[in-house]
mmCIF file of C-alpha atoms and ligand atoms in Angstrom:
data_model
loop_
_atom_site.group_PDB
_atom_site.id
_atom_site.type_symbol
_atom_site.label_atom_id
_atom_site.label_comp_id
_atom_site.label_asym_id
_atom_site.label_seq_id
_atom_site.Cartn_x
_atom_site.Cartn_y
_atom_site.Cartn_z
ATOM 1 C CA MET X 1 65.285 23.913 49.050
ATOM 2 C CA VAL X 2 68.060 23.537 46.454
ATOM 3 C CA LEU X 3 68.606 20.004 45.274
ATOM 4 C CA PRO X 4 71.671 18.560 43.558
ATOM 5 C CA ASP X 5 71.265 19.186 39.845
ATOM 6 C CA LEU X 6 73.868 17.083 38.133
ATOM 7 C CA ASN X 7 72.987 18.411 34.696
ATOM 8 C CA SER X 8 73.298 22.124 35.384
ATOM 9 C CA HIS X 9 75.580 24.044 33.058
ATOM 10 C CA ASN X 10 76.992 26.297 35.831
ATOM 11 C CA LYS X 11 79.224 23.559 37.045
ATOM 12 C CA HIS X 12 82.901 23.164 36.435
ATOM 13 C CA PHE X 13 85.667 20.699 37.143
ATOM 14 C CA ASN X 14 89.217 21.738 37.883
ATOM 15 C CA PRO X 15 91.298 18.760 39.044
ATOM 16 C CA GLU X 16 93.624 20.727 41.338
ATOM 17 C CA GLN X 17 90.745 22.650 42.915
ATOM 18 C CA PHE X 18 88.782 19.437 43.356
ATOM 19 C CA ARG X 19 91.760 17.734 44.966
ATOM 20 C CA SER X 20 92.249 20.607 47.417
ATOM 21 C CA ASN X 21 88.897 19.701 49.027
ATOM 22 C CA PHE X 22 90.382 16.517 50.487
ATOM 23 C CA PRO X 23 92.446 17.099 53.639
ATOM 24 C CA ALA X 24 93.789 13.519 53.528
ATOM 25 C CA LEU X 25 95.738 14.439 50.380
ATOM 26 C CA ASN X 26 97.821 17.103 52.096
ATOM 27 C CA ASP X 27 100.681 14.742 52.907
ATOM 28 C CA GLN X 28 103.023 12.920 50.538
ATOM 29 C CA SER X 29 101.096 9.665 50.465
ATOM 30 C CA VAL X 30 99.266 8.390 47.384
ATOM 31 C CA TYR X 31 95.747 6.995 47.738
ATOM 32 C CA LEU X 32 94.753 4.516 45.033
ATOM 33 C CA ASP X 33 92.255 2.454 47.013
ATOM 34 C CA SER X 34 89.068 4.449 46.460
ATOM 35 C CA ALA X 35 87.010 1.447 45.360
ATOM 36 C CA ALA X 36 87.447 0.187 48.935
ATOM 37 C CA THR X 37 86.400 3.544 50.361
ATOM 38 C CA ALA X 38 86.669 7.067 48.989
ATOM 39 C CA LEU X 39 88.441 9.921 50.758
ATOM 40 C CA LYS X 40 86.184 12.516 52.368
ATOM 41 C CA PRO X 41 85.794 16.169 51.332
ATOM 42 C CA GLN X 42 86.134 18.929 53.920
ATOM 43 C CA ALA X 43 82.425 19.756 53.501
ATOM 44 C CA MET X 44 81.455 16.322 54.846
ATOM 45 C CA ILE X 45 83.981 16.435 57.675
ATOM 46 C CA ALA X 46 82.823 19.933 58.702
ATOM 47 C CA ALA X 47 79.126 18.999 58.708
ATOM 48 C CA THR X 48 79.761 15.923 60.845
ATOM 49 C CA HIS X 49 81.927 17.935 63.247
ATOM 50 C CA GLU X 50 79.307 20.679 63.471
ATOM 51 C CA TYR X 51 76.598 18.141 64.373
ATOM 52 C CA TYR X 52 78.648 16.574 67.157
ATOM 53 C CA ALA X 53 80.123 19.866 68.404
ATOM 54 C CA HIS X 54 77.084 22.149 68.282
ATOM 55 C CA SER X 55 73.796 20.510 67.401
ATOM 56 C CA THR X 56 73.689 16.972 68.760
ATOM 57 C CA ALA X 57 70.118 15.753 69.089
ATOM 58 C CA THR X 58 68.100 12.748 68.055
ATOM 59 C CA ALA X 59 65.689 12.609 65.098
ATOM 60 C CA GLN X 60 61.898 12.028 64.928
ATOM 61 C CA ARG X 61 61.598 11.913 68.711
ATOM 62 C CA SER X 62 62.249 14.956 70.898
ATOM 63 C CA LEU X 63 60.546 18.283 70.262
ATOM 64 C CA HIS X 64 63.302 20.726 71.216
ATOM 65 C CA HIS X 65 64.818 23.034 68.619
ATOM 66 C CA ASP X 66 67.933 21.023 67.730
ATOM 67 C CA ALA X 67 65.940 17.779 67.522
ATOM 68 C CA LEU X 68 63.436 19.301 65.087
ATOM 69 C CA GLN X 69 66.301 20.675 63.014
ATOM 70 C CA VAL X 70 67.945 17.265 62.880
ATOM 71 C CA THR X 71 64.686 15.633 61.753
ATOM 72 C CA ALA X 72 64.348 18.215 58.972
ATOM 73 C CA ARG X 73 67.956 17.652 57.875
ATOM 74 C CA ILE X 74 67.406 13.907 57.636
ATOM 75 C CA ASP X 75 64.299 14.444 55.489
ATOM 76 C CA LYS X 76 66.268 16.831 53.291
ATOM 77 C CA ALA X 77 69.072 14.267 52.914
ATOM 78 C CA ARG X 78 66.524 11.652 51.861
ATOM 79 C CA GLN X 79 65.231 14.038 49.224
ATOM 80 C CA TYR X 80 68.803 14.651 47.983
ATOM 81 C CA VAL X 81 69.280 10.905 47.504
ATOM 82 C CA ALA X 82 65.876 10.460 45.828
ATOM 83 C CA GLU X 83 66.806 13.235 43.347
ATOM 84 C CA PHE X 84 70.261 11.766 42.832
ATOM 85 C CA ILE X 85 68.937 8.404 41.644
ATOM 86 C CA HIS X 86 65.681 9.792 40.151
ATOM 87 C CA ALA X 87 63.366 7.899 42.493
ATOM 88 C CA ASN X 88 59.652 8.606 42.161
ATOM 89 C CA ASP X 89 59.226 9.486 45.779
ATOM 90 C CA ASN X 90 61.334 10.156 48.900
ATOM 91 C CA SER X 91 59.618 7.258 50.678
ATOM 92 C CA GLU X 92 61.369 4.849 48.288
ATOM 93 C CA VAL X 93 64.713 5.710 49.906
ATOM 94 C CA ILE X 94 65.513 3.666 53.035
ATOM 95 C CA TRP X 95 68.561 4.416 55.189
ATOM 96 C CA THR X 96 70.636 1.314 55.911
ATOM 97 C CA ARG X 97 74.161 0.531 57.141
ATOM 98 C CA GLY X 98 75.420 0.026 53.591
ATOM 99 C CA THR X 99 75.056 -1.997 50.392
ATOM 100 C CA THR X 100 75.459 -5.231 52.326
ATOM 101 C CA GLU X 101 72.580 -4.504 54.667
ATOM 102 C CA SER X 102 70.401 -3.205 51.821
ATOM 103 C CA ILE X 103 70.772 -6.457 49.868
ATOM 104 C CA ASN X 104 70.156 -8.550 52.987
ATOM 105 C CA ILE X 105 66.914 -6.618 53.552
ATOM 106 C CA ILE X 106 65.779 -7.416 50.004
ATOM 107 C CA ALA X 107 66.651 -11.101 50.491
ATOM 108 C CA GLN X 108 65.001 -11.459 53.900
ATOM 109 C CA SER X 109 62.054 -9.062 53.711
ATOM 110 C CA TYR X 110 61.122 -9.486 50.048
ATOM 111 C CA ALA X 111 62.585 -12.699 48.621
ATOM 112 C CA ARG X 112 62.033 -14.924 51.650
ATOM 113 C CA SER X 113 58.288 -14.359 51.574
ATOM 114 C CA ILE X 114 57.804 -14.899 47.819
ATOM 115 C CA LEU X 115 60.254 -17.707 47.001
ATOM 116 C CA LYS X 116 59.069 -21.299 46.821
ATOM 117 C CA PRO X 117 61.048 -24.528 46.306
ATOM 118 C CA ASN X 118 62.545 -24.674 42.767
ATOM 119 C CA ASP X 119 62.085 -20.958 42.147
ATOM 120 C CA GLU X 120 65.258 -19.440 40.745
ATOM 121 C CA ILE X 121 67.469 -16.468 41.558
ATOM 122 C CA ILE X 122 69.852 -15.619 38.729
ATOM 123 C CA VAL X 123 73.052 -14.119 40.138
ATOM 124 C CA SER X 124 75.883 -12.866 37.947
ATOM 125 C CA GLU X 125 79.351 -14.313 38.388
ATOM 126 C CA LEU X 126 80.818 -10.834 38.795
ATOM 127 C CA GLU X 127 79.326 -10.291 42.218
ATOM 128 C CA HIS X 128 80.924 -9.106 45.430
ATOM 129 C CA HIS X 129 80.110 -11.551 48.277
ATOM 130 C CA SER X 130 77.516 -9.085 49.544
ATOM 131 C CA ASN X 131 75.439 -9.719 46.410
ATOM 132 C CA LEU X 132 75.883 -13.490 46.535
ATOM 133 C CA LEU X 133 75.705 -14.621 50.169
ATOM 134 C CA PRO X 134 72.283 -13.062 50.915
ATOM 135 C CA TRP X 135 70.879 -15.072 47.969
ATOM 136 C CA LEU X 136 72.551 -18.314 49.049
ATOM 137 C CA ILE X 137 71.102 -17.817 52.540
ATOM 138 C CA VAL X 138 67.556 -17.142 51.331
ATOM 139 C CA ALA X 139 67.792 -20.039 48.849
ATOM 140 C CA GLU X 140 68.624 -22.378 51.708
ATOM 141 C CA GLN X 141 65.726 -21.003 53.761
ATOM 142 C CA THR X 142 63.154 -21.379 50.980
ATOM 143 C CA GLY X 143 64.318 -24.256 48.775
ATOM 144 C CA ALA X 144 64.903 -21.868 45.861
ATOM 145 C CA LYS X 145 67.982 -22.245 43.636
ATOM 146 C CA VAL X 146 70.778 -19.788 42.911
ATOM 147 C CA ILE X 147 71.691 -19.931 39.224
ATOM 148 C CA LYS X 148 75.158 -18.776 38.120
ATOM 149 C CA TRP X 149 75.160 -16.345 35.198
ATOM 150 C CA SER X 150 78.280 -15.156 33.387
ATOM 151 C CA SER X 151 76.720 -11.650 32.944
ATOM 152 C CA ASN X 152 76.497 -12.193 29.205
ATOM 153 C CA ILE X 153 73.144 -10.986 27.818
ATOM 154 C CA GLU X 154 72.593 -13.951 25.445
ATOM 155 C CA GLU X 155 73.221 -16.300 28.331
ATOM 156 C CA LEU X 156 70.594 -14.512 30.426
ATOM 157 C CA SER X 157 68.037 -15.090 27.662
ATOM 158 C CA SER X 158 68.754 -18.806 27.799
ATOM 159 C CA LEU X 159 68.808 -19.086 31.631
ATOM 160 C CA ILE X 160 65.700 -17.079 32.419
ATOM 161 C CA SER X 161 62.336 -18.842 32.631
ATOM 162 C CA THR X 162 59.023 -18.719 34.456
ATOM 163 C CA HIS X 163 60.872 -20.192 37.480
ATOM 164 C CA THR X 164 63.003 -17.052 37.692
ATOM 165 C CA LYS X 165 61.841 -14.664 40.396
ATOM 166 C CA ILE X 166 64.914 -12.471 40.809
ATOM 167 C CA VAL X 167 67.789 -11.405 38.547
ATOM 168 C CA THR X 168 70.673 -9.591 40.178
ATOM 169 C CA ILE X 169 73.873 -7.989 38.951
ATOM 170 C CA THR X 170 76.331 -5.277 39.848
ATOM 171 C CA GLN X 171 76.241 -1.885 38.103
ATOM 172 C CA MET X 172 80.065 -2.046 37.966
ATOM 173 C CA SER X 173 82.353 -4.911 38.964
ATOM 174 C CA ASN X 174 84.721 -4.080 41.816
ATOM 175 C CA VAL X 175 87.308 -6.393 40.198
ATOM 176 C CA THR X 176 87.083 -5.874 36.434
ATOM 177 C CA GLY X 177 85.297 -2.504 36.246
ATOM 178 C CA PHE X 178 82.841 -4.054 33.763
ATOM 179 C CA CYS X 179 79.475 -2.235 33.555
ATOM 180 C CA PRO X 180 76.666 -4.416 32.213
ATOM 181 C CA ASP X 181 73.908 -3.205 29.904
ATOM 182 C CA LEU X 182 71.272 -2.675 32.594
ATOM 183 C CA ALA X 183 68.606 -1.449 30.163
ATOM 184 C CA THR X 184 68.577 -4.733 28.228
ATOM 185 C CA ILE X 185 68.877 -6.835 31.387
ATOM 186 C CA SER X 186 65.907 -4.972 32.873
ATOM 187 C CA GLN X 187 63.844 -5.593 29.736
ATOM 188 C CA ILE X 188 64.580 -9.342 29.680
ATOM 189 C CA THR X 189 63.964 -9.677 33.431
ATOM 190 C CA HIS X 190 60.575 -7.988 33.252
ATOM 191 C CA GLN X 191 59.443 -10.032 30.244
ATOM 192 C CA TYR X 192 59.412 -12.947 32.714
ATOM 193 C CA ASN X 193 57.810 -10.941 35.537
ATOM 194 C CA ALA X 194 60.953 -11.338 37.618
ATOM 195 C CA ILE X 195 62.425 -8.409 39.546
ATOM 196 C CA LEU X 196 65.802 -6.785 38.977
ATOM 197 C CA VAL X 197 68.145 -6.060 41.896
ATOM 198 C CA VAL X 198 71.179 -3.887 41.092
ATOM 199 C CA ASP X 199 74.224 -3.543 43.346
ATOM 200 C CA GLY X 200 75.279 0.074 42.848
ATOM 201 C CA ALA X 201 78.173 0.111 45.344
ATOM 202 C CA GLN X 202 80.798 0.875 42.662
ATOM 203 C CA GLY X 203 78.605 2.051 39.810
ATOM 204 C CA ILE X 204 77.002 5.001 41.560
ATOM 205 C CA VAL X 205 80.434 6.552 42.050
ATOM 206 C CA HIS X 206 81.202 6.878 38.352
ATOM 207 C CA HIS X 207 77.892 6.625 36.509
ATOM 208 C CA SER X 208 74.807 8.446 37.664
ATOM 209 C CA LEU X 209 71.771 6.280 37.156
ATOM 210 C CA ASP X 210 68.014 6.735 36.712
ATOM 211 C CA VAL X 211 66.179 3.952 38.519
ATOM 212 C CA LYS X 212 62.886 4.909 36.857
ATOM 213 C CA GLN X 213 64.214 5.010 33.317
ATOM 214 C CA LEU X 214 66.005 1.667 33.733
ATOM 215 C CA ASP X 215 62.996 0.218 35.554
ATOM 216 C CA ILE X 216 65.143 -1.125 38.387
ATOM 217 C CA ASP X 217 63.131 -2.752 41.179
ATOM 218 C CA PHE X 218 65.738 -2.548 43.949
ATOM 219 C CA TYR X 219 68.998 -0.596 44.029
ATOM 220 C CA ALA X 220 71.577 -0.702 46.817
ATOM 221 C CA PHE X 221 74.621 1.454 47.532
ATOM 222 C CA SER X 222 76.933 2.683 50.294
ATOM 223 C CA ALA X 223 77.607 6.320 51.159
ATOM 224 C CA HIS X 224 81.300 5.754 51.886
ATOM 225 C CA LYS X 225 82.244 4.902 48.280
ATOM 226 C CA LEU X 226 80.798 8.223 47.053
ATOM 227 C CA TYR X 227 82.829 10.530 49.343
ATOM 228 C CA GLY X 228 80.392 9.995 52.231
ATOM 229 C CA PRO X 229 80.582 8.522 55.737
ATOM 230 C CA THR X 230 80.982 4.848 56.618
ATOM 231 C CA GLY X 231 78.128 2.942 58.255
ATOM 232 C CA LEU X 232 75.475 4.468 55.995
ATOM 233 C CA GLY X 233 73.820 3.136 52.888
ATOM 234 C CA VAL X 234 70.674 3.293 50.849
ATOM 235 C CA LEU X 235 68.081 0.778 49.783
ATOM 236 C CA TYR X 236 65.925 2.044 46.949
ATOM 237 C CA GLY X 237 62.838 0.001 46.160
ATOM 238 C CA LYS X 238 59.758 0.603 44.039
ATOM 239 C CA GLN X 239 56.991 1.752 46.342
ATOM 240 C CA GLN X 240 54.612 -1.125 45.613
ATOM 241 C CA LEU X 241 57.341 -3.666 46.417
ATOM 242 C CA LEU X 242 58.412 -1.936 49.631
ATOM 243 C CA LYS X 243 54.786 -1.736 50.737
ATOM 244 C CA GLN X 244 54.209 -5.459 50.316
ATOM 245 C CA MET X 245 57.421 -6.395 52.142
ATOM 246 C CA ASN X 246 57.689 -7.621 55.711
ATOM 247 C CA VAL X 247 59.455 -5.374 58.188
ATOM 248 C CA TRP X 248 63.192 -5.940 58.586
ATOM 249 C CA GLN X 249 63.973 -5.272 62.243
ATOM 250 C CA GLY X 250 61.681 -4.397 65.127
ATOM 251 C CA GLY X 251 62.300 -1.427 67.403
ATOM 252 C CA GLY X 252 61.595 2.236 68.006
ATOM 253 C CA LYS X 253 59.845 4.319 65.335
ATOM 254 C CA MET X 254 59.141 1.532 62.827
ATOM 255 C CA LEU X 255 55.571 1.095 64.090
ATOM 256 C CA LYS X 256 52.252 2.873 64.302
ATOM 257 C CA ASN X 257 51.063 1.072 67.391
ATOM 258 C CA ALA X 258 52.108 -1.917 69.452
ATOM 259 C CA SER X 259 50.712 -4.105 72.207
ATOM 260 C CA PHE X 260 51.824 -7.374 73.780
ATOM 261 C CA SER X 261 49.908 -9.284 71.102
ATOM 262 C CA ASP X 262 50.848 -7.484 67.888
ATOM 263 C CA PHE X 263 51.978 -4.282 66.168
ATOM 264 C CA GLN X 264 51.170 -2.277 63.064
ATOM 265 C CA PRO X 265 54.165 -1.157 60.997
ATOM 266 C CA ALA X 266 54.796 2.521 60.249
ATOM 267 C CA GLU X 267 54.403 3.910 56.721
ATOM 268 C CA LEU X 268 57.312 3.960 54.292
ATOM 269 C CA PRO X 269 60.179 4.607 54.671
ATOM 270 C CA TYR X 270 60.110 4.373 58.498
ATOM 271 C CA LYS X 271 58.804 0.798 58.475
ATOM 272 C CA PHE X 272 62.359 -0.325 57.606
ATOM 273 C CA GLU X 273 64.212 2.062 59.923
ATOM 274 C CA ALA X 274 64.018 0.642 63.438
ATOM 275 C CA GLY X 275 66.052 2.427 66.108
ATOM 276 C CA THR X 276 68.046 5.652 66.137
ATOM 277 C CA PRO X 277 69.439 6.257 62.641
ATOM 278 C CA ASN X 278 73.044 7.125 61.798
ATOM 279 C CA ILE X 279 72.274 10.831 62.254
ATOM 280 C CA ALA X 280 75.811 12.184 61.959
ATOM 281 C CA GLY X 281 76.329 10.006 58.887
ATOM 282 C CA ILE X 282 73.159 11.191 57.181
ATOM 283 C CA ILE X 283 73.986 14.849 57.910
ATOM 284 C CA GLY X 284 77.498 14.284 56.577
ATOM 285 C CA TYR X 285 76.135 12.604 53.456
ATOM 286 C CA ALA X 286 73.718 15.459 52.785
ATOM 287 C CA ALA X 287 76.701 17.827 52.958
ATOM 288 C CA THR X 288 78.609 15.554 50.567
ATOM 289 C CA LEU X 289 75.822 15.524 47.975
ATOM 290 C CA ASP X 290 75.328 19.261 48.379
ATOM 291 C CA TRP X 291 79.065 19.783 47.796
ATOM 292 C CA LEU X 292 79.068 17.396 44.829
ATOM 293 C CA ARG X 293 76.525 19.490 42.959
ATOM 294 C CA ASN X 294 79.168 22.228 42.563
ATOM 295 C CA TRP X 295 81.180 20.001 40.273
ATOM 296 C CA ASP X 296 80.618 18.850 36.732
ATOM 297 C CA VAL X 297 80.663 15.114 37.459
ATOM 298 C CA LYS X 298 80.625 14.174 33.777
ATOM 299 C CA GLN X 299 83.784 16.180 33.231
ATOM 300 C CA ALA X 300 85.252 14.650 36.386
ATOM 301 C CA ASP X 301 84.510 11.171 34.998
ATOM 302 C CA ARG X 302 86.196 12.050 31.693
ATOM 303 C CA TYR X 303 89.249 13.259 33.623
ATOM 304 C CA THR X 304 89.353 10.015 35.635
ATOM 305 C CA GLU X 305 89.052 7.969 32.449
ATOM 306 C CA GLN X 306 92.010 9.811 30.904
ATOM 307 C CA LEU X 307 94.018 9.232 34.069
ATOM 308 C CA ALA X 308 93.039 5.540 33.983
ATOM 309 C CA ASN X 309 94.249 5.283 30.390
ATOM 310 C CA TYR X 310 97.527 6.951 31.329
ATOM 311 C CA THR X 311 97.894 4.524 34.262
ATOM 312 C CA LYS X 312 97.274 1.516 32.058
ATOM 313 C CA SER X 313 99.697 2.728 29.394
ATOM 314 C CA GLN X 314 102.414 3.025 32.052
ATOM 315 C CA LEU X 315 101.615 -0.333 33.638
ATOM 316 C CA GLU X 316 101.692 -2.044 30.238
ATOM 317 C CA LYS X 317 105.421 -1.313 30.055
ATOM 318 C CA ILE X 318 106.024 -3.676 32.979
ATOM 319 C CA THR X 319 107.073 -7.107 31.739
ATOM 320 C CA ASP X 320 104.864 -10.092 32.566
ATOM 321 C CA ILE X 321 101.863 -8.063 33.616
ATOM 322 C CA GLU X 322 98.407 -9.569 33.108
ATOM 323 C CA PHE X 323 95.297 -7.380 33.277
ATOM 324 C CA TYR X 324 91.835 -8.489 34.393
ATOM 325 C CA SER X 325 89.997 -5.175 34.078
ATOM 326 C CA VAL X 326 88.199 -3.684 31.089
ATOM 327 C CA ASP X 327 89.561 -0.674 29.173
ATOM 328 C CA ASN X 328 88.761 2.932 30.196
ATOM 329 C CA SER X 329 87.839 1.903 33.725
ATOM 330 C CA PRO X 330 88.844 3.685 36.955
ATOM 331 C CA ILE X 331 89.337 0.169 38.353
ATOM 332 C CA ILE X 332 92.543 -1.469 37.111
ATOM 333 C CA SER X 333 93.265 -5.029 38.246
ATOM 334 C CA PHE X 334 96.311 -7.078 37.334
ATOM 335 C CA ASN X 335 99.022 -9.494 38.421
ATOM 336 C CA ILE X 336 102.729 -9.606 37.691
ATOM 337 C CA THR X 337 104.144 -13.096 37.069
ATOM 338 C CA ASN X 338 106.102 -14.531 40.009
ATOM 339 C CA ILE X 339 105.152 -11.684 42.350
ATOM 340 C CA HIS X 340 102.623 -12.339 45.073
ATOM 341 C CA HIS X 341 100.021 -9.574 45.138
ATOM 342 C CA ASN X 342 100.331 -9.129 48.918
ATOM 343 C CA ASP X 343 104.128 -8.801 48.782
ATOM 344 C CA LEU X 344 103.696 -5.973 46.304
ATOM 345 C CA ALA X 345 101.070 -4.280 48.496
ATOM 346 C CA ILE X 346 103.417 -4.306 51.500
ATOM 347 C CA LEU X 347 106.330 -2.882 49.542
ATOM 348 C CA LEU X 348 104.104 -0.173 48.052
ATOM 349 C CA SER X 349 102.768 0.676 51.504
ATOM 350 C CA GLU X 350 106.347 1.180 52.692
ATOM 351 C CA GLN X 351 106.634 3.772 49.901
ATOM 352 C CA LYS X 352 103.396 5.434 51.133
ATOM 353 C CA ILE X 353 101.206 4.117 48.344
ATOM 354 C CA ALA X 354 97.822 2.637 49.245
ATOM 355 C CA ILE X 355 96.339 0.015 46.938
ATOM 356 C CA ARG X 356 94.168 -3.064 47.433
ATOM 357 C CA THR X 357 95.184 -6.665 46.833
ATOM 358 C CA GLY X 358 93.613 -10.077 47.365
ATOM 359 C CA GLU X 359 90.315 -11.676 46.469
ATOM 360 C CA LEU X 360 88.394 -8.398 46.715
ATOM 361 C CA CYS X 361 85.437 -10.199 48.376
ATOM 362 C CA ALA X 362 84.762 -11.965 45.071
ATOM 363 C CA GLN X 363 86.035 -15.539 45.402
ATOM 364 C CA PRO X 364 83.861 -17.054 42.628
ATOM 365 C CA LEU X 365 85.088 -14.406 40.193
ATOM 366 C CA MET X 366 88.707 -15.076 41.212
ATOM 367 C CA GLN X 367 88.140 -18.761 40.366
ATOM 368 C CA LYS X 368 86.802 -17.763 36.978
ATOM 369 C CA LEU X 369 89.767 -15.474 36.371
ATOM 370 C CA GLY X 370 92.061 -18.342 37.409
ATOM 371 C CA CYS X 371 93.874 -16.566 40.213
ATOM 372 C CA HIS X 372 93.944 -16.358 44.009
ATOM 373 C CA GLY X 373 93.979 -12.612 44.157
ATOM 374 C CA VAL X 374 94.767 -9.487 42.182
ATOM 375 C CA ILE X 375 96.433 -6.113 42.558
ATOM 376 C CA ARG X 376 93.828 -3.350 42.232
ATOM 377 C CA ILE X 377 94.436 0.327 41.561
ATOM 378 C CA SER X 378 91.269 2.408 41.825
ATOM 379 C CA LEU X 379 91.075 6.029 40.792
ATOM 380 C CA MET X 380 88.933 9.029 41.679
ATOM 381 C CA PRO X 381 88.924 12.559 40.247
ATOM 382 C CA TYR X 382 91.124 13.680 43.183
ATOM 383 C CA ASN X 383 94.040 11.600 41.839
ATOM 384 C CA ASN X 384 96.571 13.086 39.453
ATOM 385 C CA GLN X 385 99.426 12.131 37.158
ATOM 386 C CA GLN X 386 102.011 12.582 39.916
ATOM 387 C CA ASP X 387 100.189 9.898 41.918
ATOM 388 C CA ILE X 388 100.527 7.532 38.982
ATOM 389 C CA ASP X 389 104.168 8.377 38.328
ATOM 390 C CA LYS X 390 104.939 7.687 42.002
ATOM 391 C CA LEU X 391 103.035 4.404 41.770
ATOM 392 C CA ILE X 392 104.951 3.236 38.701
ATOM 393 C CA GLN X 393 108.312 4.124 40.255
ATOM 394 C CA ALA X 394 107.296 2.327 43.474
ATOM 395 C CA ILE X 395 106.275 -0.798 41.531
ATOM 396 C CA HIS X 396 109.666 -0.839 39.768
ATOM 397 C CA ASN X 397 111.410 -0.486 43.145
ATOM 398 C CA ALA X 398 109.338 -3.386 44.519
ATOM 399 C CA ILE X 399 110.037 -5.599 41.480
ATOM 400 C CA ALA X 400 113.767 -4.992 41.906
ATOM 401 C CA ILE X 401 113.478 -6.400 45.440
ATOM 402 C CA LEU X 402 111.057 -9.241 44.719
ATOM 403 C CA LYS X 403 112.409 -10.698 41.465
HETATM 404 C C1 LIG M 1 80.434 -4.133 44.071
HETATM 405 C C2 LIG M 1 80.318 -4.071 45.569
HETATM 406 N N1 LIG M 1 79.193 -4.490 46.149
HETATM 407 C C3 LIG M 1 79.016 -4.430 47.471
HETATM 408 C C4 LIG M 1 80.007 -3.962 48.304
HETATM 409 C C5 LIG M 1 79.760 -3.931 49.781
HETATM 410 O O1 LIG M 1 79.699 -2.632 50.265
HETATM 411 P P1 LIG M 1 79.599 -2.352 51.827
HETATM 412 O O2 LIG M 1 80.717 -3.127 52.456
HETATM 413 O O3 LIG M 1 79.771 -0.873 51.943
HETATM 414 O O4 LIG M 1 78.280 -2.832 52.295
HETATM 415 C C6 LIG M 1 81.202 -3.520 47.754
HETATM 416 C C7 LIG M 1 82.310 -3.045 48.595
HETATM 417 O O5 LIG M 1 83.448 -3.082 48.251
HETATM 418 C C8 LIG M 1 81.364 -3.583 46.346
HETATM 419 O O6 LIG M 1 82.485 -3.166 45.753
#
């Protein structure tokens, strides 16, 4: 079996060739909302179509040819993901519905059973609601406290204590693009025997990560942000933690045996995968990762960074623009004085340009930034300079109407 080798030297990256893999880019519209969800390559679309058109079957259940094939493809996909994030073992990769579900599993199946009143969960202020609400919910259930952390390393050293059981932060902010120093955070967290939970929803797209090297305890991400299908995500957890955790949901195939009085959970990873999985999604994601290994992702990231710098240099020429994002990031967030972000989004949409505006599911961060919403441009290696030139022209057209 050939696994994605992101460090191979046989790879290449040609922006126009890369772009031609995305059927959604064949019309005149401009897509600059990839941090919400990425466009899908033909390889993923074809694999999903092939499953539904020619080889529909369920996994881990029936014994006919197509069903056995599907089971093997799901195992292969799990191995692809394990390789991608450098997990120790395939059984540390759990299929979920997405980042949100993965973090809720950690909160309910891990944290809920270990937290006691006055224990502390340190949560960074950068977080998307899906890495805040699960902690607020489990804190209420257990009497533990959620402690707000600016994401500054020195501040972590002063907040952390023997009460701290969990430290959690995003790999990359979906608002500012900031990427924290996970190696140092991991070190500080483990000095206090706490565990580190990393939200990889945005980070995995632009920065490949080694969960072993960084000593991350739990890592969550969604397939759809990395060119894959919606409704599919991954929960990575260290084996010893996953083993000690309670099951998440009850249902078919998550058990070894069951009676009317009790049940014995299945081994990892199946213990956390009750019910029929998102088979078409997993097959599509395997095709995505297989396709991705043809490309030099480091070169693709450099290209995106250059395009981001070009974008920012053009935006900076607009008067009264205020940026919230860090430099060199594929995520560019800003506001223009006296223009409501949603008015701009509507006028850009009328010019066939897709962007994201609003609170970006990060209300506490908006409060910190002192605004009620932002305009966000998010780039992927399938974007090009023409996209940006069209965007800038469209913004000028909108300003002429709105000001
Ligand atoms: C940083 C971050 N975390 C979590 C999520 C939630 O992802 P999902 O809705 O796929 O579960 C997102 C989605 O935008 C995100 O950007």
